[in-house]
mmCIF file of C-alpha atoms in Angstrom:
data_model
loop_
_atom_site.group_PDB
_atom_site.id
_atom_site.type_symbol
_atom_site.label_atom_id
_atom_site.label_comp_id
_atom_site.label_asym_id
_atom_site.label_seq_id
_atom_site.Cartn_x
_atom_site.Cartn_y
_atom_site.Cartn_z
ATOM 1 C CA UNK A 1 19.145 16.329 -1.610
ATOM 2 C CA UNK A 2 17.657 13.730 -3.699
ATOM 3 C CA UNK A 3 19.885 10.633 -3.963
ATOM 4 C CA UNK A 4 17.098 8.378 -5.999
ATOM 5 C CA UNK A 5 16.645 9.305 -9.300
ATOM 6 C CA UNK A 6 13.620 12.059 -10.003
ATOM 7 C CA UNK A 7 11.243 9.178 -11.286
ATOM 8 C CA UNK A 8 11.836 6.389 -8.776
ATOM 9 C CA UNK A 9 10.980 9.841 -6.482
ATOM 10 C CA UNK A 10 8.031 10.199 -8.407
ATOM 11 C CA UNK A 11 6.562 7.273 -8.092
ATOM 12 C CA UNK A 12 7.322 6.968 -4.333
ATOM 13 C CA UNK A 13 5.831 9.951 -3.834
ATOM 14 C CA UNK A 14 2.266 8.438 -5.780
ATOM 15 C CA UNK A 15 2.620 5.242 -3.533
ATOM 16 C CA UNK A 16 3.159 7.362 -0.796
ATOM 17 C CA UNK A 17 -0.081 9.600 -1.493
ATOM 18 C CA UNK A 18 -2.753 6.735 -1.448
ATOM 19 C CA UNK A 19 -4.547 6.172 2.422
ATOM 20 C CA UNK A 20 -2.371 4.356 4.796
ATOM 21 C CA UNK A 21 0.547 4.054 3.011
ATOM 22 C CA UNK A 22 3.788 5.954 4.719
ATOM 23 C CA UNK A 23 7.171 7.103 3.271
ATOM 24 C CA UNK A 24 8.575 3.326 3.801
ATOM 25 C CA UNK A 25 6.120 1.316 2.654
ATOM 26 C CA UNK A 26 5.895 3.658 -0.323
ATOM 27 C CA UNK A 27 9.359 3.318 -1.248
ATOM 28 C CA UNK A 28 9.037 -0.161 -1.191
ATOM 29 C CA UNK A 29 6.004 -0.423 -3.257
ATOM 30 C CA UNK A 30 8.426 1.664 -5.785
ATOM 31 C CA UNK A 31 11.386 -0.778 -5.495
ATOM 32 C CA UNK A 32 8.509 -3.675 -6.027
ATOM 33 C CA UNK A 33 7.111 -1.821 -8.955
ATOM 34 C CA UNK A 34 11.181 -1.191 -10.654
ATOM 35 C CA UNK A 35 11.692 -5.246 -10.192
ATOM 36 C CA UNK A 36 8.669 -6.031 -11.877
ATOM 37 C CA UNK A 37 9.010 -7.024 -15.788
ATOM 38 C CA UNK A 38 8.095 -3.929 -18.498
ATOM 39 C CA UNK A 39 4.838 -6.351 -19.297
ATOM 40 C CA UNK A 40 4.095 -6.459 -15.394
ATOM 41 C CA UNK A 41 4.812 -2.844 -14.818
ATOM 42 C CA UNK A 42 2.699 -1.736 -18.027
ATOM 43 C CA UNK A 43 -0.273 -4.235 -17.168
ATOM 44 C CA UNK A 44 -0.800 -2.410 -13.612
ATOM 45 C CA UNK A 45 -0.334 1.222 -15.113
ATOM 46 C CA UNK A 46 -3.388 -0.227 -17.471
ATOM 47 C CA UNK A 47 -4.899 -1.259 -14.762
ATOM 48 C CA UNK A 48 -5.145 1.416 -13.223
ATOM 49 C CA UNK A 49 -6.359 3.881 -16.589
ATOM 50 C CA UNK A 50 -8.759 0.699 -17.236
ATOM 51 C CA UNK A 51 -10.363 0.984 -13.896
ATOM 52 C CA UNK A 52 -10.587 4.436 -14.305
ATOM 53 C CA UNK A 53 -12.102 5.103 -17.805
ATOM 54 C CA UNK A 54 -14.636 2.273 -17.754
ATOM 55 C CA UNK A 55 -15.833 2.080 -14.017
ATOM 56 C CA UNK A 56 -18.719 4.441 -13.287
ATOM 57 C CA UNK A 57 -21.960 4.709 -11.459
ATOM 58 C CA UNK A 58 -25.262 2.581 -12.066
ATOM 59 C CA UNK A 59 -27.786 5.125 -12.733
ATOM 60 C CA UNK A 60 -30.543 3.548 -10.519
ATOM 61 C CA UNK A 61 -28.497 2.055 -7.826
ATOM 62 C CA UNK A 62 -25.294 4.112 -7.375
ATOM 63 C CA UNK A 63 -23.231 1.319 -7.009
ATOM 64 C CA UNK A 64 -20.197 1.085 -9.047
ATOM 65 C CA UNK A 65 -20.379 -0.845 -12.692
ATOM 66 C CA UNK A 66 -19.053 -1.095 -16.145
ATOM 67 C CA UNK A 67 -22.408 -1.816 -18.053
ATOM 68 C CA UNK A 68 -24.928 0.456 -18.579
ATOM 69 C CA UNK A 69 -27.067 -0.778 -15.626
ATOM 70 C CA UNK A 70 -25.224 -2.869 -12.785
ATOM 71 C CA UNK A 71 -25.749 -6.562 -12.541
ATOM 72 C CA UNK A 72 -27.909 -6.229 -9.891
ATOM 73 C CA UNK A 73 -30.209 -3.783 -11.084
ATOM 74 C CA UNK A 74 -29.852 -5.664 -14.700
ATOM 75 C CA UNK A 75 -30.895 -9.216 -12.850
ATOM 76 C CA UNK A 76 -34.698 -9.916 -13.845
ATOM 77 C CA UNK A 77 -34.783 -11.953 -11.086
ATOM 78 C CA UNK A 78 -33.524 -9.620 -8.269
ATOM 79 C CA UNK A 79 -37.169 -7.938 -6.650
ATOM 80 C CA UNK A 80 -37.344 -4.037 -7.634
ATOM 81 C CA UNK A 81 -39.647 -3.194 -4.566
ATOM 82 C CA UNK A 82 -37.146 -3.774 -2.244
ATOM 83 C CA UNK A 83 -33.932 -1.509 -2.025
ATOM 84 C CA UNK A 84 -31.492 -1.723 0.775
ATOM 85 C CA UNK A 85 -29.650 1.755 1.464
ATOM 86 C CA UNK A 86 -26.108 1.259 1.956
ATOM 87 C CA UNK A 87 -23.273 4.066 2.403
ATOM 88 C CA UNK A 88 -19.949 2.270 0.222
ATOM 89 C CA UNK A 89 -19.975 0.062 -2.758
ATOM 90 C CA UNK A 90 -18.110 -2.593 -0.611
ATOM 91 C CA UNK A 91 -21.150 -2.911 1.690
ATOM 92 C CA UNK A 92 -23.214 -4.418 -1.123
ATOM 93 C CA UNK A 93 -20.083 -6.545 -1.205
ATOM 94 C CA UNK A 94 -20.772 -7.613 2.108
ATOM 95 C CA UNK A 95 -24.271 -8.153 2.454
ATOM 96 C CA UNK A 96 -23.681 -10.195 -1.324
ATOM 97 C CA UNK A 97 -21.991 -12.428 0.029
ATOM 98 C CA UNK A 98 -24.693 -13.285 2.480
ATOM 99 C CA UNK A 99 -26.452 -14.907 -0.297
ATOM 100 C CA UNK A 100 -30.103 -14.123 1.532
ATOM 101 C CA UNK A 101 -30.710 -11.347 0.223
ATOM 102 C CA UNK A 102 -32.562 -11.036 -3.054
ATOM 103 C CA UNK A 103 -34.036 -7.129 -3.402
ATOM 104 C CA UNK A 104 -31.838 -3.894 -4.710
ATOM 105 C CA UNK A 105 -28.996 -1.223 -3.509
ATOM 106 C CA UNK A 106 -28.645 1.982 -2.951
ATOM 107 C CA UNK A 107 -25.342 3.494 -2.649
ATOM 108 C CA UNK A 108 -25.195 6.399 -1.044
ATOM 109 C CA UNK A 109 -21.065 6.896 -1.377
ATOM 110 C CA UNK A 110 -20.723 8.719 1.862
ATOM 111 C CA UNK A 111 -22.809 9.096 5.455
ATOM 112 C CA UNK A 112 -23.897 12.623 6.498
ATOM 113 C CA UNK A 113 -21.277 13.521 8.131
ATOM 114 C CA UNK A 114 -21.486 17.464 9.475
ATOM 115 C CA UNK A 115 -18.214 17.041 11.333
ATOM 116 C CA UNK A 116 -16.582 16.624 7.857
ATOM 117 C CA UNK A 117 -18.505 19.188 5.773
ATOM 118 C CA UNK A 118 -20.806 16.380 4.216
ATOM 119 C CA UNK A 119 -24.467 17.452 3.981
ATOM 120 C CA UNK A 120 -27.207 15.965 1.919
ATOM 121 C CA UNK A 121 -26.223 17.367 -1.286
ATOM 122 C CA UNK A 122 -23.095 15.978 -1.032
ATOM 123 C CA UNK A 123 -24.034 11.820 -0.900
ATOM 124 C CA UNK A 124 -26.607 10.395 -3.581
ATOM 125 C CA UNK A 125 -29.984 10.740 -1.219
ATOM 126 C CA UNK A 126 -31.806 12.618 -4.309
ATOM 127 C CA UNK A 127 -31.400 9.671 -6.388
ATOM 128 C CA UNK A 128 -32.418 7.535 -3.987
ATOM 129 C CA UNK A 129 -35.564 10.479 -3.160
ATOM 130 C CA UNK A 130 -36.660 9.997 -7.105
ATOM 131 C CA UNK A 131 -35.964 6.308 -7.430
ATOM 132 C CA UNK A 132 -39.018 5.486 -4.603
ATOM 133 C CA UNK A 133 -40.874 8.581 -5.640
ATOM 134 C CA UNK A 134 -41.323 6.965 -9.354
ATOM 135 C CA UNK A 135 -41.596 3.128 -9.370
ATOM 136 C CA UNK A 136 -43.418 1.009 -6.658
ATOM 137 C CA UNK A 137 -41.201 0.621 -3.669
ATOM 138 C CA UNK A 138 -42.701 -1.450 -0.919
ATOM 139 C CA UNK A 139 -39.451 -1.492 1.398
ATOM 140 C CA UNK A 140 -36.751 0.694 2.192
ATOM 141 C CA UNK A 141 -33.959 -1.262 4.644
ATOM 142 C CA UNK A 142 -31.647 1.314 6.096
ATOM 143 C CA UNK A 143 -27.892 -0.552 6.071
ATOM 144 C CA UNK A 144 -26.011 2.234 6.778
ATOM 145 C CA UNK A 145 -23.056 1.296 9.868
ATOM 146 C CA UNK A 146 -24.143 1.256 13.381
ATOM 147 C CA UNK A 147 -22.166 4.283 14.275
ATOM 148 C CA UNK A 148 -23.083 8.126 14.938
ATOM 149 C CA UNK A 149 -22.814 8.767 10.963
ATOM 150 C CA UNK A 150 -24.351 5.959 9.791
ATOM 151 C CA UNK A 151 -27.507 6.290 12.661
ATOM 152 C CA UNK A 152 -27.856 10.289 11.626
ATOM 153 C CA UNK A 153 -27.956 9.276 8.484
ATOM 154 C CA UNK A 154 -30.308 6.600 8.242
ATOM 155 C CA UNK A 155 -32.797 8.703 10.352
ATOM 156 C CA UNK A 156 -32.778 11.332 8.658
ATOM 157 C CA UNK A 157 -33.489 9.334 4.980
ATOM 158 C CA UNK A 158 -36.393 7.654 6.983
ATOM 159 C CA UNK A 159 -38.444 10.897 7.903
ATOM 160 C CA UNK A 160 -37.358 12.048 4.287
ATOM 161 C CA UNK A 161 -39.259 8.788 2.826
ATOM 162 C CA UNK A 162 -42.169 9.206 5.266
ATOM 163 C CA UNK A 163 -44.263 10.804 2.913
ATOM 164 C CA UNK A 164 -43.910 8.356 0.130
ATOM 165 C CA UNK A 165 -45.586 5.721 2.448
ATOM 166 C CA UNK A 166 -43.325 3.244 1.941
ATOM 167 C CA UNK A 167 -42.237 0.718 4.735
ATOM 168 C CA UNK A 168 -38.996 2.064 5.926
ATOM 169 C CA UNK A 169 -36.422 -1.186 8.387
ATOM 170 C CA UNK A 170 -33.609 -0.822 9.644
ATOM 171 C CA UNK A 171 -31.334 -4.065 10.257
ATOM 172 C CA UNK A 172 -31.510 -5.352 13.325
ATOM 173 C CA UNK A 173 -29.097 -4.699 16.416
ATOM 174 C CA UNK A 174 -28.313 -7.581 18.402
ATOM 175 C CA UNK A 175 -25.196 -9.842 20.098
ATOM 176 C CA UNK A 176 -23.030 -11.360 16.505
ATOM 177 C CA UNK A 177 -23.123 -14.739 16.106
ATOM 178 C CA UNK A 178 -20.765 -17.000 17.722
ATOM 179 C CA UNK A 179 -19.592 -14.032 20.690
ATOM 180 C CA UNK A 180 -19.705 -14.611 23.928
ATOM 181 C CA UNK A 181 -22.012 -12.411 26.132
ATOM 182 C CA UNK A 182 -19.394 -11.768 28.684
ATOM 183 C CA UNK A 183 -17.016 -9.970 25.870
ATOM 184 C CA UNK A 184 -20.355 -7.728 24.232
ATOM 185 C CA UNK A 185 -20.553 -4.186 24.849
ATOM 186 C CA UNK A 186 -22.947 -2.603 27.040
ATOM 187 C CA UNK A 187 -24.802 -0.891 24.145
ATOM 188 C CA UNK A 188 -25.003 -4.260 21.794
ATOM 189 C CA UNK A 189 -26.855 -5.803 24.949
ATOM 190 C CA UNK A 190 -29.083 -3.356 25.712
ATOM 191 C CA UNK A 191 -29.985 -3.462 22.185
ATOM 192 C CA UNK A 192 -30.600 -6.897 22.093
ATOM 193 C CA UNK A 193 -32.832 -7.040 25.236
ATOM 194 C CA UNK A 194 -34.940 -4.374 23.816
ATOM 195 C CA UNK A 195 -34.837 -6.269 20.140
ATOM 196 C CA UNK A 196 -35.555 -9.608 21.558
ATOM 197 C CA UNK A 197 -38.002 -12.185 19.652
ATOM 198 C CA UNK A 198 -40.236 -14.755 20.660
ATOM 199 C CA UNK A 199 -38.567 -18.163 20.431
ATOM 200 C CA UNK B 1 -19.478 -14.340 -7.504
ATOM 201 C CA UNK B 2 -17.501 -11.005 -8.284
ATOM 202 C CA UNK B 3 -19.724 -7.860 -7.470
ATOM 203 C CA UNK B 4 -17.201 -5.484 -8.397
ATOM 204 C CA UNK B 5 -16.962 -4.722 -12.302
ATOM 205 C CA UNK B 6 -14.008 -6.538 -13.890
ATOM 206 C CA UNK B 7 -11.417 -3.507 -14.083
ATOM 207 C CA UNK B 8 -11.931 -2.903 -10.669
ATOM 208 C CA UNK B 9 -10.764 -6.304 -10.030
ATOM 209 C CA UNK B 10 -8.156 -6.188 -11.574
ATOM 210 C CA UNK B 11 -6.448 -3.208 -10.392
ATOM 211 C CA UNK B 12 -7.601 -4.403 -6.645
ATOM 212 C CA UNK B 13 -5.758 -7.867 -7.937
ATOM 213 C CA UNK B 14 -2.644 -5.768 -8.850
ATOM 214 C CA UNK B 15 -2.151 -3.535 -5.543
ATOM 215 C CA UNK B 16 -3.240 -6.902 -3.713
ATOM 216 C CA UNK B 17 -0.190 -8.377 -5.393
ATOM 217 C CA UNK B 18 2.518 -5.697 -3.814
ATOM 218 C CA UNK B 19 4.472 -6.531 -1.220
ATOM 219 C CA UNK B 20 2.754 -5.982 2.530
ATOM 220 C CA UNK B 21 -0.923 -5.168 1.044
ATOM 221 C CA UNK B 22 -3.775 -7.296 1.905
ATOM 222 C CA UNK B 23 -6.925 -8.012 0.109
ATOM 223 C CA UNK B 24 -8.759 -5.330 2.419
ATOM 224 C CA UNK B 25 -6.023 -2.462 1.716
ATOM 225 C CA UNK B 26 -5.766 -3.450 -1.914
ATOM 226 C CA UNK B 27 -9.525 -2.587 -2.170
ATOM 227 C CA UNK B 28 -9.143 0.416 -0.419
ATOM 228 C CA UNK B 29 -6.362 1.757 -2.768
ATOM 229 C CA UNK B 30 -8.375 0.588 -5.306
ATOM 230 C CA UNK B 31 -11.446 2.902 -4.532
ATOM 231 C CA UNK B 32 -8.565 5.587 -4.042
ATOM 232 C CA UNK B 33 -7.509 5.624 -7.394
ATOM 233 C CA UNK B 34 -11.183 5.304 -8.975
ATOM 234 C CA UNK B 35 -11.702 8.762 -6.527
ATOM 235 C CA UNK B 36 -8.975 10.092 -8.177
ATOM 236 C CA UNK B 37 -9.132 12.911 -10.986
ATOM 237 C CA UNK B 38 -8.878 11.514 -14.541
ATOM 238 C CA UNK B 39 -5.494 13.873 -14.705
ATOM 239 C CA UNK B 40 -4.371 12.148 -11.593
ATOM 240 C CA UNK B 41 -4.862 9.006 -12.017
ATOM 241 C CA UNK B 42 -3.145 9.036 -15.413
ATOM 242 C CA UNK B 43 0.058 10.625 -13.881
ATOM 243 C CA UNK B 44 -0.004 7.581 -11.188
ATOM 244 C CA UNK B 45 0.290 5.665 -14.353
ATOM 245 C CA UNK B 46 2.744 7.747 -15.710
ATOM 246 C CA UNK B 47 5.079 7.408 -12.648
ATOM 247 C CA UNK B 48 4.794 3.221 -13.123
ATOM 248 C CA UNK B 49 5.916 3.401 -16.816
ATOM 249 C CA UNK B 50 8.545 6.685 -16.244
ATOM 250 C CA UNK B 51 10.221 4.580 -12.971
ATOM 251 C CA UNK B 52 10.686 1.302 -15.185
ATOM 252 C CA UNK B 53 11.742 2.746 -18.147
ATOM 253 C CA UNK B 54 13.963 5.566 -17.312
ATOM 254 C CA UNK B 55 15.635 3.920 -13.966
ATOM 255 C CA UNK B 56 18.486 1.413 -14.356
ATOM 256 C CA UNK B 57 21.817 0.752 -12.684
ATOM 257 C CA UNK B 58 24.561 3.046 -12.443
ATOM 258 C CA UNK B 59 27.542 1.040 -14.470
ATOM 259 C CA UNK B 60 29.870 1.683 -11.978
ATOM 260 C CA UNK B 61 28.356 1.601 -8.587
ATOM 261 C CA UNK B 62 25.533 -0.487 -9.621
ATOM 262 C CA UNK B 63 23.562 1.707 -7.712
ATOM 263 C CA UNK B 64 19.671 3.250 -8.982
ATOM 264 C CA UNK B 65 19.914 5.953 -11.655
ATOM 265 C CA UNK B 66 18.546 7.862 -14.705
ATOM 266 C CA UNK B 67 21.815 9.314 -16.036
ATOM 267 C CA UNK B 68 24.748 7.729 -17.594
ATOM 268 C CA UNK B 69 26.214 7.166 -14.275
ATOM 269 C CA UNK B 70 24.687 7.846 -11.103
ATOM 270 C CA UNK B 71 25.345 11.190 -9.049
ATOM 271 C CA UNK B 72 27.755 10.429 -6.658
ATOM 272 C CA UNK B 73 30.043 8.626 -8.902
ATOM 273 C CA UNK B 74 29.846 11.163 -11.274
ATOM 274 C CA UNK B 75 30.907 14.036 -8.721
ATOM 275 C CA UNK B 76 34.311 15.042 -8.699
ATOM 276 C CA UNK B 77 34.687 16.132 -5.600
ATOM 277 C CA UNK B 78 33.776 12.217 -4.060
ATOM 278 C CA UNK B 79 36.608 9.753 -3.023
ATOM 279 C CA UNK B 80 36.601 7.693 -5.896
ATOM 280 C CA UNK B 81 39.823 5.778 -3.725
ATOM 281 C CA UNK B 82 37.180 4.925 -0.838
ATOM 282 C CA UNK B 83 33.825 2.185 -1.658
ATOM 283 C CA UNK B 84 31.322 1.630 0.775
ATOM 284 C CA UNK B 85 29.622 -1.744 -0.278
ATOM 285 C CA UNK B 86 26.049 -1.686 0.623
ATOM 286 C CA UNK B 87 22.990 -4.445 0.070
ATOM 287 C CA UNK B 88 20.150 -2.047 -1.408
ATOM 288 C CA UNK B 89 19.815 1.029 -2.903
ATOM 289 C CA UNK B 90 18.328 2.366 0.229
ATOM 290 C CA UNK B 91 21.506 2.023 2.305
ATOM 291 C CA UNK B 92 23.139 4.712 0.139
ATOM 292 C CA UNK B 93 20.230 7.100 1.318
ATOM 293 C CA UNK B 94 20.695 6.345 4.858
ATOM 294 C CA UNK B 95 24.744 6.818 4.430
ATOM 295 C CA UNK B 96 23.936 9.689 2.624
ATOM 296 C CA UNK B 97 21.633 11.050 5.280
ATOM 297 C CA UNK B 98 24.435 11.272 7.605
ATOM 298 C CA UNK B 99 26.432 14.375 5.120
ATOM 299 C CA UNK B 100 29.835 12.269 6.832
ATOM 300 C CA UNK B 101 30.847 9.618 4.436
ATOM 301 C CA UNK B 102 32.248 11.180 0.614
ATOM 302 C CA UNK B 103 33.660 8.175 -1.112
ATOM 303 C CA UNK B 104 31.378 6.291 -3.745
ATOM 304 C CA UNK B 105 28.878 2.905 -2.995
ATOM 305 C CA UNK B 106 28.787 -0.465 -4.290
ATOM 306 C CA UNK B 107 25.244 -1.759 -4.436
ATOM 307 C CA UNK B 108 25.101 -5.675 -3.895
ATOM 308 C CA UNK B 109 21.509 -5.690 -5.090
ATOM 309 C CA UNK B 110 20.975 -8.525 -2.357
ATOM 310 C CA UNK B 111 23.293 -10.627 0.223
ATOM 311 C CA UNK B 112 24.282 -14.178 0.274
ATOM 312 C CA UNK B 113 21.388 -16.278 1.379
ATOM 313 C CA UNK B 114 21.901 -20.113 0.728
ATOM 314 C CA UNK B 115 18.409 -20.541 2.436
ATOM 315 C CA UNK B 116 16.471 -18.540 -0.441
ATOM 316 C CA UNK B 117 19.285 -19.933 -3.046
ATOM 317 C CA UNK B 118 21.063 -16.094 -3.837
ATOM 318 C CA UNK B 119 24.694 -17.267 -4.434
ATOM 319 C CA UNK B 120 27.717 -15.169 -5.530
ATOM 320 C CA UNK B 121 26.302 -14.833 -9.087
ATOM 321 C CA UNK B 122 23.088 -12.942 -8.430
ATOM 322 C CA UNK B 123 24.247 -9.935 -6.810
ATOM 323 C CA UNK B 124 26.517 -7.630 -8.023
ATOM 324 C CA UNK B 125 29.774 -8.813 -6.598
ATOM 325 C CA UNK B 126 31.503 -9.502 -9.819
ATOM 326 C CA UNK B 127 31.407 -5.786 -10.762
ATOM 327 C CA UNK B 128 33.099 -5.007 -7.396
ATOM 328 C CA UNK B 129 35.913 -7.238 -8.164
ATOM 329 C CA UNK B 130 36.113 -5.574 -11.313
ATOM 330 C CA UNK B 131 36.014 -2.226 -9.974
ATOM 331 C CA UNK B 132 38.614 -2.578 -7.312
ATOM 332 C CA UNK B 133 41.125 -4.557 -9.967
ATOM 333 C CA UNK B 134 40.811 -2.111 -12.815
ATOM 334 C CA UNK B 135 40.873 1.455 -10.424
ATOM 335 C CA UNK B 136 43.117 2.804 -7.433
ATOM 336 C CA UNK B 137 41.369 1.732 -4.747
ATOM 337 C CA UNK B 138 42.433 2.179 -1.102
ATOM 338 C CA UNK B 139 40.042 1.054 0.559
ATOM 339 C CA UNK B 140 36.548 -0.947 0.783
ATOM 340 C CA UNK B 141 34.120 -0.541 3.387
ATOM 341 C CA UNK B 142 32.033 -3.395 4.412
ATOM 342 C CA UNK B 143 28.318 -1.447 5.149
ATOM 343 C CA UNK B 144 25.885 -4.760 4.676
ATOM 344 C CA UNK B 145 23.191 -5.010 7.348
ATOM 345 C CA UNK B 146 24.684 -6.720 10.944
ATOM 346 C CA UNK B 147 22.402 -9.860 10.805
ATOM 347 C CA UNK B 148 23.600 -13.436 9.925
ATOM 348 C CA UNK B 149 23.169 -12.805 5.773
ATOM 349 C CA UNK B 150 24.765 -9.235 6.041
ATOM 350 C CA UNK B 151 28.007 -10.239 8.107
ATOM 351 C CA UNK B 152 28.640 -13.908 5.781
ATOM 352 C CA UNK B 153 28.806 -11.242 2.786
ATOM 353 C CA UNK B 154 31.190 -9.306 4.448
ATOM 354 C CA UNK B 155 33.278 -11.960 5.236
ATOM 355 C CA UNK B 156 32.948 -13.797 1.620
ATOM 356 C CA UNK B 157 33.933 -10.449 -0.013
ATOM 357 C CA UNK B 158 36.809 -9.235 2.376
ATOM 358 C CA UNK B 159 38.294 -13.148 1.544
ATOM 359 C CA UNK B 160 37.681 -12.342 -2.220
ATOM 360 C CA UNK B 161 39.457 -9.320 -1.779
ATOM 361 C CA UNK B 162 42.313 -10.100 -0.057
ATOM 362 C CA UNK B 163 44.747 -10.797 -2.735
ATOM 363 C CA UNK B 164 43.917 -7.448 -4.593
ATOM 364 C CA UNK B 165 45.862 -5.970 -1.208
ATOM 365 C CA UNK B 166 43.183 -3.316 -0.561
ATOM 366 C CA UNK B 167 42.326 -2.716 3.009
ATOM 367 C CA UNK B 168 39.009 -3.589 3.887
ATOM 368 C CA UNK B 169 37.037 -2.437 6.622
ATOM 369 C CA UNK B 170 33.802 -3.326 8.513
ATOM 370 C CA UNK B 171 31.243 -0.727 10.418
ATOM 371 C CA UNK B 172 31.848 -0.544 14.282
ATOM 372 C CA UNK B 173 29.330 -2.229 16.180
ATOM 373 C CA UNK B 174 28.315 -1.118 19.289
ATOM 374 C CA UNK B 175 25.247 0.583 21.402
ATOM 375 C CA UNK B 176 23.416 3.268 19.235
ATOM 376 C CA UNK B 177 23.983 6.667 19.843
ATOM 377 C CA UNK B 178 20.918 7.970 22.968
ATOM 378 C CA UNK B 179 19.993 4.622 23.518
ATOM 379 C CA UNK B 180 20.355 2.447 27.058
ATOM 380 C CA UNK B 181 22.427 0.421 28.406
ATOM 381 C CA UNK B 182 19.608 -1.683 30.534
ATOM 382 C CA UNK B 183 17.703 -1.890 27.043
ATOM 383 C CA UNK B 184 21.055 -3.482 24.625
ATOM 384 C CA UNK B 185 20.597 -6.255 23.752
ATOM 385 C CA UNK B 186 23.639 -8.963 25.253
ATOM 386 C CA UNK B 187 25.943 -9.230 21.588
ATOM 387 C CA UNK B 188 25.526 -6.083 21.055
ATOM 388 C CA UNK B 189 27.118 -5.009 24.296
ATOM 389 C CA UNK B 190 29.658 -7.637 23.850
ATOM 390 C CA UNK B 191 30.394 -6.265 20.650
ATOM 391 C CA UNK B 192 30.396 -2.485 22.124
ATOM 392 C CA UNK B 193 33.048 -3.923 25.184
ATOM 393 C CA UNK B 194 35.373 -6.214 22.266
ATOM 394 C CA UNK B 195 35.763 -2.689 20.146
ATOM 395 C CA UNK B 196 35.943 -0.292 23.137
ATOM 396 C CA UNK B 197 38.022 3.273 22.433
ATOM 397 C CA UNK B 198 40.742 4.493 24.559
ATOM 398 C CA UNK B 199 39.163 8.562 25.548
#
């Protein structure tokens, strides 16, 4: 029995589809969506065909764009023999906003993952195989997250590279800034014992 | 310094705007809907413009429909004599969840709240007076929420309705059904003592 009316159900049931989002929530996202004005309600259904049609992939970096190229890869100022592997778009996010960091991405949209039935063919490591194989590539920096996934996957791009001869890092694993040493993992300070530098 | 391409933005701007999403979640969604199948992604958009334009208020109950008048008041086999007034449209669901109750609703749309500045005039209590002066009715049932908002409602409307002669009733508080006595809260036990039952 259905006591909301079949397109208020609708849409509840599209709120209720996207990650995180349960039955509640969903149905108040719909009752949001019904009090907004037609201009309001129209401008995020645009929104969301907009994002759609016009976002798509850089073809050298991966990471998501409307241009041909992405900024980054468009910037003449940005150094080309430098690309730092990362697995999401929002990781170039993150290290952006670092402002220290002046070389290239790679996205790889996904880790290896066998658990979930993701191999090699199934993230953008070929692209990233051609990309070093054809223009001069001094450094490859492995970003990839600090867990399992993200380890697997960054060693297994690095013996893939090996034979391009091309410098291959991987960032550095160490206590974060402003912690306290009594609160940090056994595994972070092992890691930064073994990673220490001279002062 | 925006990294993401400007449609992306914006549709991260627009989920960001709903009610209980945060930045974070908002981009999350947002890299949802891009994963999304074209054909998807246009029905989510769909659903927005379908729910606005096809939902309004039921003209008698005030309640959330896409017919004429809304399902239950347009059953003949409900109580039309019998109105259960309720704050949101949601209440009706969870009345209706019960399969016990077969009168009609009233759907405030909102309570009295001096604090945000929701008076008498911006919810739907006018159309209740109208309802119960123009039609046979026997008998109103206060259903607003039991907080402070909820129960000053009740008590403005029962005054308002007084002189029509109707009888008007309030939901029995007391200690939900399975729950604990150690765990009840102290008013709500006093409440459960006040309207005690002869067995």
């Amino acid at each position: 029995m259905a006591f909301f009316p079949a397109s208020l159900e609708t849409l509840v049931d599209k709120f209720a589809a996207l990650p995180g989002i349960g039955r509640k929530s969903a149905q108040r996202l719909a009752f949001h969506v019904l009090a907004l004005s037609d201009e309001e309600a129209r401008s995020f259904a645009d929104a969301i065909l907009d994002a759609k049609s016009n976002v798509h992939c850089c073809p050298v970096c991966q990471n998501l764009t409307e241009g041909e190229l992405c900024s980054i890869c468009a910037s003449p100022t940005r150094d080309k023999g430098t690309i730092c592997v990362v697995s999401e778009p929002r990781d170039v996010l993150s290290i952006e906003r670092g402002h220290e960091y002046n070389g290239t991405y790679h996205v790889l949209h996904g880790v290896l993952s066998p658990m979930s039935h993701v191999g090699p063919d199934d993230i953008r490591i070929k692209e990233l195989l051609v990309r070093v194989a054809e223009n001069e590539v001094e450094e490859v920096i492995m970003a990839t997250n600090p867990d399992t996934e993200g380890e697997a996957t960054a060693m297994y791009l690095s013996r893939l590279l090996k034979p391009f001869g091309t410098k291959v890092t991987r960032l550095a694993y160490g206590i974060p800034v402003g912690s306290n040493l009594e609160f940090t993992d056994d595994a972070t300070l092992n890691r930064a014992i073994e990673g220490r530098t001279e002062m």
